[in-house]
mmCIF file of C-alpha atoms in Angstrom:
data_model
loop_
_atom_site.group_PDB
_atom_site.id
_atom_site.type_symbol
_atom_site.label_atom_id
_atom_site.label_comp_id
_atom_site.label_asym_id
_atom_site.label_seq_id
_atom_site.Cartn_x
_atom_site.Cartn_y
_atom_site.Cartn_z
ATOM 1 C CA MET A 1 39.686 -37.531 123.370
ATOM 2 C CA ASN A 2 42.989 -38.804 121.846
ATOM 3 C CA THR A 3 45.874 -36.607 120.683
ATOM 4 C CA THR A 4 44.907 -36.812 117.012
ATOM 5 C CA ALA A 5 41.372 -35.679 117.763
ATOM 6 C CA ARG A 6 42.578 -32.797 119.886
ATOM 7 C CA ARG A 7 44.905 -31.664 117.115
ATOM 8 C CA ALA A 8 42.126 -31.921 114.560
ATOM 9 C CA GLY A 9 39.822 -29.917 116.817
ATOM 10 C CA GLY A 10 42.516 -27.274 117.196
ATOM 11 C CA VAL A 11 42.887 -27.014 113.440
ATOM 12 C CA VAL A 12 39.118 -26.616 113.041
ATOM 13 C CA VAL A 13 39.000 -23.891 115.709
ATOM 14 C CA ALA A 14 41.939 -22.062 114.140
ATOM 15 C CA ALA A 15 40.362 -22.286 110.703
ATOM 16 C CA LEU A 16 37.037 -21.057 112.090
ATOM 17 C CA CYS A 17 38.759 -18.090 113.768
ATOM 18 C CA ALA A 18 40.549 -17.262 110.531
ATOM 19 C CA THR A 19 37.232 -17.390 108.680
ATOM 20 C CA VAL A 20 35.543 -15.108 111.218
ATOM 21 C CA MET A 21 38.458 -12.683 111.030
ATOM 22 C CA ALA A 22 38.246 -12.583 107.251
ATOM 23 C CA VAL A 23 34.513 -11.938 107.280
ATOM 24 C CA SER A 24 34.015 -9.632 110.252
ATOM 25 C CA GLY A 25 37.535 -8.594 111.260
ATOM 26 C CA CYS A 26 39.177 -8.915 114.651
ATOM 27 C CA THR A 27 39.450 -6.135 117.167
ATOM 28 C CA SER A 28 42.938 -5.094 116.096
ATOM 29 C CA ASP A 29 41.840 -4.889 112.451
ATOM 30 C CA ASP A 30 38.852 -2.769 113.439
ATOM 31 C CA ASN A 31 41.147 -0.358 115.227
ATOM 32 C CA ASN A 32 43.398 -0.111 112.183
ATOM 33 C CA ALA A 33 40.385 0.552 109.971
ATOM 34 C CA GLU A 34 39.246 3.305 112.298
ATOM 35 C CA THR A 35 42.709 4.844 112.175
ATOM 36 C CA LYS A 36 42.937 4.702 108.407
ATOM 37 C CA ASN A 37 39.426 5.845 107.495
ATOM 38 C CA GLN A 38 39.300 9.367 108.859
ATOM 39 C CA THR A 39 38.206 12.750 107.554
ATOM 40 C CA LEU A 40 40.164 15.774 108.718
ATOM 41 C CA THR A 41 38.356 19.116 108.394
ATOM 42 C CA VAL A 42 40.654 22.072 107.766
ATOM 43 C CA PHE A 43 39.444 25.686 107.734
ATOM 44 C CA ALA A 44 41.949 27.864 105.865
ATOM 45 C CA ALA A 45 42.220 31.468 104.698
ATOM 46 C CA ALA A 46 41.164 32.107 101.098
ATOM 47 C CA SER A 47 44.718 33.093 100.150
ATOM 48 C CA LEU A 48 45.800 29.531 100.998
ATOM 49 C CA THR A 49 43.430 27.886 98.526
ATOM 50 C CA GLU A 50 46.011 26.745 95.999
ATOM 51 C CA VAL A 51 48.789 25.751 98.394
ATOM 52 C CA PHE A 52 46.606 23.942 100.925
ATOM 53 C CA THR A 53 44.929 22.018 98.119
ATOM 54 C CA GLN A 54 48.388 20.768 97.146
ATOM 55 C CA VAL A 55 49.461 20.158 100.733
ATOM 56 C CA ALA A 56 46.262 18.221 101.469
ATOM 57 C CA ALA A 57 46.797 16.007 98.416
ATOM 58 C CA GLN A 58 50.346 15.200 99.505
ATOM 59 C CA PHE A 59 49.207 14.526 103.073
ATOM 60 C CA GLU A 60 46.480 12.154 101.863
ATOM 61 C CA ALA A 61 49.015 10.330 99.673
ATOM 62 C CA GLN A 62 51.197 9.696 102.713
ATOM 63 C CA ASN A 63 48.331 8.698 105.007
ATOM 64 C CA GLU A 64 46.311 5.845 103.563
ATOM 65 C CA GLY A 65 42.575 6.132 104.148
ATOM 66 C CA VAL A 66 42.753 9.749 105.288
ATOM 67 C CA SER A 67 40.607 12.383 103.580
ATOM 68 C CA VAL A 68 41.215 16.106 104.093
ATOM 69 C CA LYS A 69 38.094 18.269 103.784
ATOM 70 C CA LEU A 70 39.100 21.857 103.032
ATOM 71 C CA SER A 71 36.946 24.926 103.675
ATOM 72 C CA PHE A 72 38.274 28.253 102.354
ATOM 73 C CA ALA A 73 36.981 31.754 103.147
ATOM 74 C CA GLY A 74 38.082 35.015 104.706
ATOM 75 C CA SER A 75 39.804 34.372 108.039
ATOM 76 C CA SER A 76 37.263 36.507 109.915
ATOM 77 C CA ASP A 77 34.380 34.458 108.495
ATOM 78 C CA LEU A 78 36.097 31.181 109.364
ATOM 79 C CA ALA A 79 36.828 32.296 112.926
ATOM 80 C CA ALA A 80 33.176 33.301 113.355
ATOM 81 C CA GLN A 81 32.030 29.920 112.046
ATOM 82 C CA ILE A 82 34.282 28.050 114.468
ATOM 83 C CA LEU A 83 33.098 30.164 117.391
ATOM 84 C CA ALA A 84 29.524 29.391 116.341
ATOM 85 C CA GLY A 85 30.224 25.665 116.563
ATOM 86 C CA ALA A 86 31.288 24.686 113.046
ATOM 87 C CA PRO A 87 33.162 21.364 113.206
ATOM 88 C CA ALA A 88 36.788 22.132 112.338
ATOM 89 C CA ASP A 89 39.857 20.142 113.313
ATOM 90 C CA VAL A 90 42.456 22.664 112.120
ATOM 91 C CA PHE A 91 42.348 26.424 111.502
ATOM 92 C CA ALA A 92 44.917 28.263 109.360
ATOM 93 C CA SER A 93 44.442 32.026 109.506
ATOM 94 C CA ALA A 94 45.949 34.784 107.354
ATOM 95 C CA ASP A 95 46.708 36.809 110.481
ATOM 96 C CA THR A 96 47.164 36.418 114.220
ATOM 97 C CA LYS A 97 44.214 38.701 115.044
ATOM 98 C CA ASN A 98 41.576 36.263 113.796
ATOM 99 C CA MET A 99 43.369 33.309 115.361
ATOM 100 C CA ASP A 100 43.353 35.190 118.681
ATOM 101 C CA LYS A 101 39.564 35.494 118.454
ATOM 102 C CA LEU A 102 39.332 31.761 119.182
ATOM 103 C CA GLY A 103 41.056 32.156 122.531
ATOM 104 C CA ASP A 104 41.562 28.778 124.211
ATOM 105 C CA MET A 105 39.798 27.067 121.310
ATOM 106 C CA ALA A 106 43.024 27.487 119.311
ATOM 107 C CA ILE A 107 45.523 24.998 120.702
ATOM 108 C CA THR A 108 49.118 26.245 120.512
ATOM 109 C CA PRO A 109 48.938 28.436 117.382
ATOM 110 C CA THR A 110 52.171 28.258 115.383
ATOM 111 C CA ALA A 111 53.308 30.653 112.645
ATOM 112 C CA PHE A 112 53.998 28.825 109.384
ATOM 113 C CA ALA A 113 54.227 31.540 106.682
ATOM 114 C CA SER A 114 54.029 35.243 105.938
ATOM 115 C CA ASN A 115 52.643 37.261 103.037
ATOM 116 C CA THR A 116 53.055 40.765 101.628
ATOM 117 C CA LEU A 117 50.642 43.049 99.802
ATOM 118 C CA VAL A 118 50.860 44.120 96.181
ATOM 119 C CA ILE A 119 48.674 46.278 93.921
ATOM 120 C CA VAL A 120 47.015 44.500 91.013
ATOM 121 C CA THR A 121 45.533 46.053 87.882
ATOM 122 C CA PRO A 122 43.954 44.635 84.737
ATOM 123 C CA PRO A 123 46.492 43.650 82.046
ATOM 124 C CA GLY A 124 48.223 46.704 80.602
ATOM 125 C CA ASN A 125 47.475 48.771 83.727
ATOM 126 C CA PRO A 126 45.076 51.103 81.843
ATOM 127 C CA ALA A 127 44.744 53.523 84.790
ATOM 128 C CA GLY A 128 48.526 53.942 85.018
ATOM 129 C CA VAL A 129 48.871 52.991 88.680
ATOM 130 C CA THR A 130 52.541 53.037 89.680
ATOM 131 C CA THR A 131 52.467 53.961 93.392
ATOM 132 C CA PHE A 132 50.255 53.365 96.406
ATOM 133 C CA ALA A 133 49.334 57.073 96.355
ATOM 134 C CA ASP A 134 47.872 56.567 92.876
ATOM 135 C CA LEU A 135 45.105 54.500 94.468
ATOM 136 C CA ALA A 136 43.605 57.763 95.754
ATOM 137 C CA THR A 137 43.383 59.305 92.265
ATOM 138 C CA PRO A 138 39.898 60.805 91.715
ATOM 139 C CA GLY A 139 37.802 58.632 89.446
ATOM 140 C CA LEU A 140 39.921 55.517 89.973
ATOM 141 C CA THR A 141 37.825 52.404 90.650
ATOM 142 C CA LEU A 142 39.485 50.724 93.634
ATOM 143 C CA VAL A 143 38.530 47.428 95.295
ATOM 144 C CA ILE A 144 40.078 46.270 98.566
ATOM 145 C CA CYS A 145 39.354 43.787 101.351
ATOM 146 C CA ALA A 146 37.076 44.797 104.235
ATOM 147 C CA PRO A 147 38.882 46.019 107.397
ATOM 148 C CA GLU A 148 37.981 42.882 109.375
ATOM 149 C CA VAL A 149 39.648 40.678 106.751
ATOM 150 C CA PRO A 150 43.450 40.265 107.124
ATOM 151 C CA CYS A 151 44.266 41.707 103.692
ATOM 152 C CA GLY A 152 41.955 44.638 104.465
ATOM 153 C CA ALA A 153 43.573 45.350 107.825
ATOM 154 C CA ALA A 154 46.992 45.205 106.171
ATOM 155 C CA THR A 155 45.819 47.564 103.424
ATOM 156 C CA GLN A 156 44.670 50.064 106.047
ATOM 157 C CA THR A 157 48.068 49.847 107.755
ATOM 158 C CA ALA A 158 49.828 50.484 104.446
ATOM 159 C CA ALA A 159 47.520 53.456 103.774
ATOM 160 C CA GLN A 160 48.360 54.957 107.164
ATOM 161 C CA THR A 161 52.072 54.480 106.514
ATOM 162 C CA ALA A 162 51.749 56.168 103.115
ATOM 163 C CA GLY A 163 49.483 58.899 104.450
ATOM 164 C CA VAL A 164 46.905 58.071 101.788
ATOM 165 C CA ALA A 165 43.119 58.188 102.235
ATOM 166 C CA LEU A 166 41.545 55.417 100.183
ATOM 167 C CA ALA A 167 38.000 55.569 98.803
ATOM 168 C CA PRO A 168 37.238 52.076 97.482
ATOM 169 C CA VAL A 169 34.050 51.381 95.556
ATOM 170 C CA SER A 170 33.735 48.061 97.402
ATOM 171 C CA GLN A 171 35.282 46.190 100.298
ATOM 172 C CA GLU A 172 35.293 42.426 99.865
ATOM 173 C CA GLN A 173 35.187 39.619 102.412
ATOM 174 C CA SER A 174 38.090 37.711 100.869
ATOM 175 C CA VAL A 175 41.198 38.488 98.885
ATOM 176 C CA THR A 176 40.047 36.172 96.100
ATOM 177 C CA ASP A 177 36.988 38.369 95.562
ATOM 178 C CA VAL A 178 39.213 41.418 95.120
ATOM 179 C CA LEU A 179 41.413 39.539 92.687
ATOM 180 C CA GLY A 180 38.387 38.335 90.751
ATOM 181 C CA LYS A 181 36.974 41.827 90.234
ATOM 182 C CA VAL A 182 40.272 43.207 89.000
ATOM 183 C CA SER A 183 40.985 40.274 86.678
ATOM 184 C CA LEU A 184 37.504 40.668 85.164
ATOM 185 C CA GLY A 185 38.135 44.362 84.541
ATOM 186 C CA GLU A 186 35.477 45.484 87.027
ATOM 187 C CA ALA A 187 38.041 47.642 88.869
ATOM 188 C CA ASP A 188 41.049 49.744 87.884
ATOM 189 C CA ALA A 189 43.065 48.430 90.804
ATOM 190 C CA GLY A 190 42.953 46.283 93.907
ATOM 191 C CA VAL A 191 45.223 45.328 96.786
ATOM 192 C CA VAL A 192 45.925 41.635 97.302
ATOM 193 C CA TYR A 193 48.771 39.405 98.439
ATOM 194 C CA VAL A 194 51.875 38.737 96.363
ATOM 195 C CA THR A 195 50.867 35.073 96.268
ATOM 196 C CA ASP A 196 47.451 35.885 94.798
ATOM 197 C CA ALA A 197 48.977 38.042 92.071
ATOM 198 C CA ARG A 198 51.391 35.244 91.191
ATOM 199 C CA ARG A 199 48.576 32.708 91.080
ATOM 200 C CA ALA A 200 46.525 34.946 88.780
ATOM 201 C CA GLY A 201 49.296 34.977 86.197
ATOM 202 C CA SER A 202 48.673 37.087 83.106
ATOM 203 C CA SER A 203 45.099 37.948 84.106
ATOM 204 C CA VAL A 204 46.433 40.827 86.237
ATOM 205 C CA GLU A 205 49.477 43.082 86.396
ATOM 206 C CA ALA A 206 51.312 43.490 89.706
ATOM 207 C CA VAL A 207 52.639 46.782 91.055
ATOM 208 C CA THR A 208 54.867 46.615 94.135
ATOM 209 C CA PHE A 209 55.044 49.457 96.639
ATOM 210 C CA PRO A 210 57.474 50.120 99.525
ATOM 211 C CA GLU A 211 54.725 50.741 102.095
ATOM 212 C CA SER A 212 53.876 47.017 101.948
ATOM 213 C CA SER A 213 56.790 46.309 104.279
ATOM 214 C CA SER A 214 54.804 47.924 107.098
ATOM 215 C CA ALA A 215 51.943 45.449 106.688
ATOM 216 C CA VAL A 216 53.385 41.956 106.454
ATOM 217 C CA ASN A 217 50.864 39.325 107.551
ATOM 218 C CA THR A 218 51.941 36.326 109.621
ATOM 219 C CA TYR A 219 49.919 33.131 109.129
ATOM 220 C CA PRO A 220 49.327 30.900 112.194
ATOM 221 C CA ILE A 221 47.917 27.374 112.238
ATOM 222 C CA ALA A 222 46.360 25.559 115.202
ATOM 223 C CA GLN A 223 44.332 22.553 116.214
ATOM 224 C CA VAL A 224 40.792 23.464 117.255
ATOM 225 C CA SER A 225 39.710 22.288 120.691
ATOM 226 C CA GLY A 226 36.984 19.683 120.618
ATOM 227 C CA SER A 227 38.408 18.003 117.536
ATOM 228 C CA LYS A 228 37.733 14.280 117.390
ATOM 229 C CA ASN A 229 40.879 13.780 115.293
ATOM 230 C CA THR A 230 43.507 15.292 117.571
ATOM 231 C CA GLU A 231 46.375 13.021 116.563
ATOM 232 C CA LEU A 232 45.622 13.401 112.854
ATOM 233 C CA ALA A 233 45.212 17.164 113.213
ATOM 234 C CA GLN A 234 48.631 17.420 114.834
ATOM 235 C CA ARG A 235 50.171 15.314 112.056
ATOM 236 C CA PHE A 236 48.704 17.659 109.446
ATOM 237 C CA ILE A 237 50.061 20.726 111.254
ATOM 238 C CA GLU A 238 53.483 19.119 111.490
ATOM 239 C CA PHE A 239 53.304 18.331 107.767
ATOM 240 C CA VAL A 240 52.633 22.015 106.983
ATOM 241 C CA LEU A 241 55.578 23.039 109.162
ATOM 242 C CA ALA A 242 57.909 20.406 107.713
ATOM 243 C CA ASP A 243 59.987 20.642 104.532
ATOM 244 C CA ALA A 244 57.299 19.287 102.206
ATOM 245 C CA GLY A 245 54.678 21.819 103.263
ATOM 246 C CA GLN A 246 57.161 24.675 103.401
ATOM 247 C CA GLN A 247 58.338 23.925 99.881
ATOM 248 C CA VAL A 248 54.809 24.211 98.492
ATOM 249 C CA LEU A 249 54.359 27.510 100.324
ATOM 250 C CA ALA A 250 57.680 28.887 99.083
ATOM 251 C CA GLU A 251 56.914 27.945 95.480
ATOM 252 C CA ALA A 252 53.657 29.891 95.746
ATOM 253 C CA GLY A 253 55.491 33.003 96.943
ATOM 254 C CA PHE A 254 54.938 32.765 100.702
ATOM 255 C CA ALA A 255 57.834 33.801 102.913
ATOM 256 C CA LYS A 256 59.001 32.384 106.218
ATOM 257 C CA PRO A 257 57.105 33.743 109.249
#
């Protein structure tokens, strides 16, 4: 075969390779596609609903092809789901107790925020609640979180500090349920986080109380062992801990851990 023929053959082969790459993709392209098209599953405490929705949107915008699937509920429920085998890549709890339940399944938990309790009432505060002790007033309809839920455990700590025996009409599995009942006027008062009261806006009235300083909740975040997206999970955690994530948290009323 002469030089011209060899060159022509080389051109044909190169063109054929380019065509195959365009149609089916080469190995390196396949790897890039696998990297870009990923779904990260994040289990997060109900009180993080608004901020993690924002954080996830920002994270997706900075990571082409990445989709963040968020699952919100009470931290105790989420921990139980993970222990039962629910596929989660990242877990963000509203307290360290429920993170600790995962044991070695929680890889290097890191505190990323803290939250404080506040009393909420319907607009106008018709029951006249001004102190934590007022929550024990006979006839007052009180709604709080269940003891196993972080906001419920914190409420019990505050009650012990204040020396007040609470008699709630219901104990909810998430702080959002407490907030919902108060905002709908189904309860005279409830105990939620400062961030939840801020998010609710004019639908509730907030009443601060000094005993809340004894029950500050620290929020940890960790990668869940067995995750198939370990590198992406770590990037998301780092994003939450970095300035962008911390700014969203601060704007929502969360404090530093």
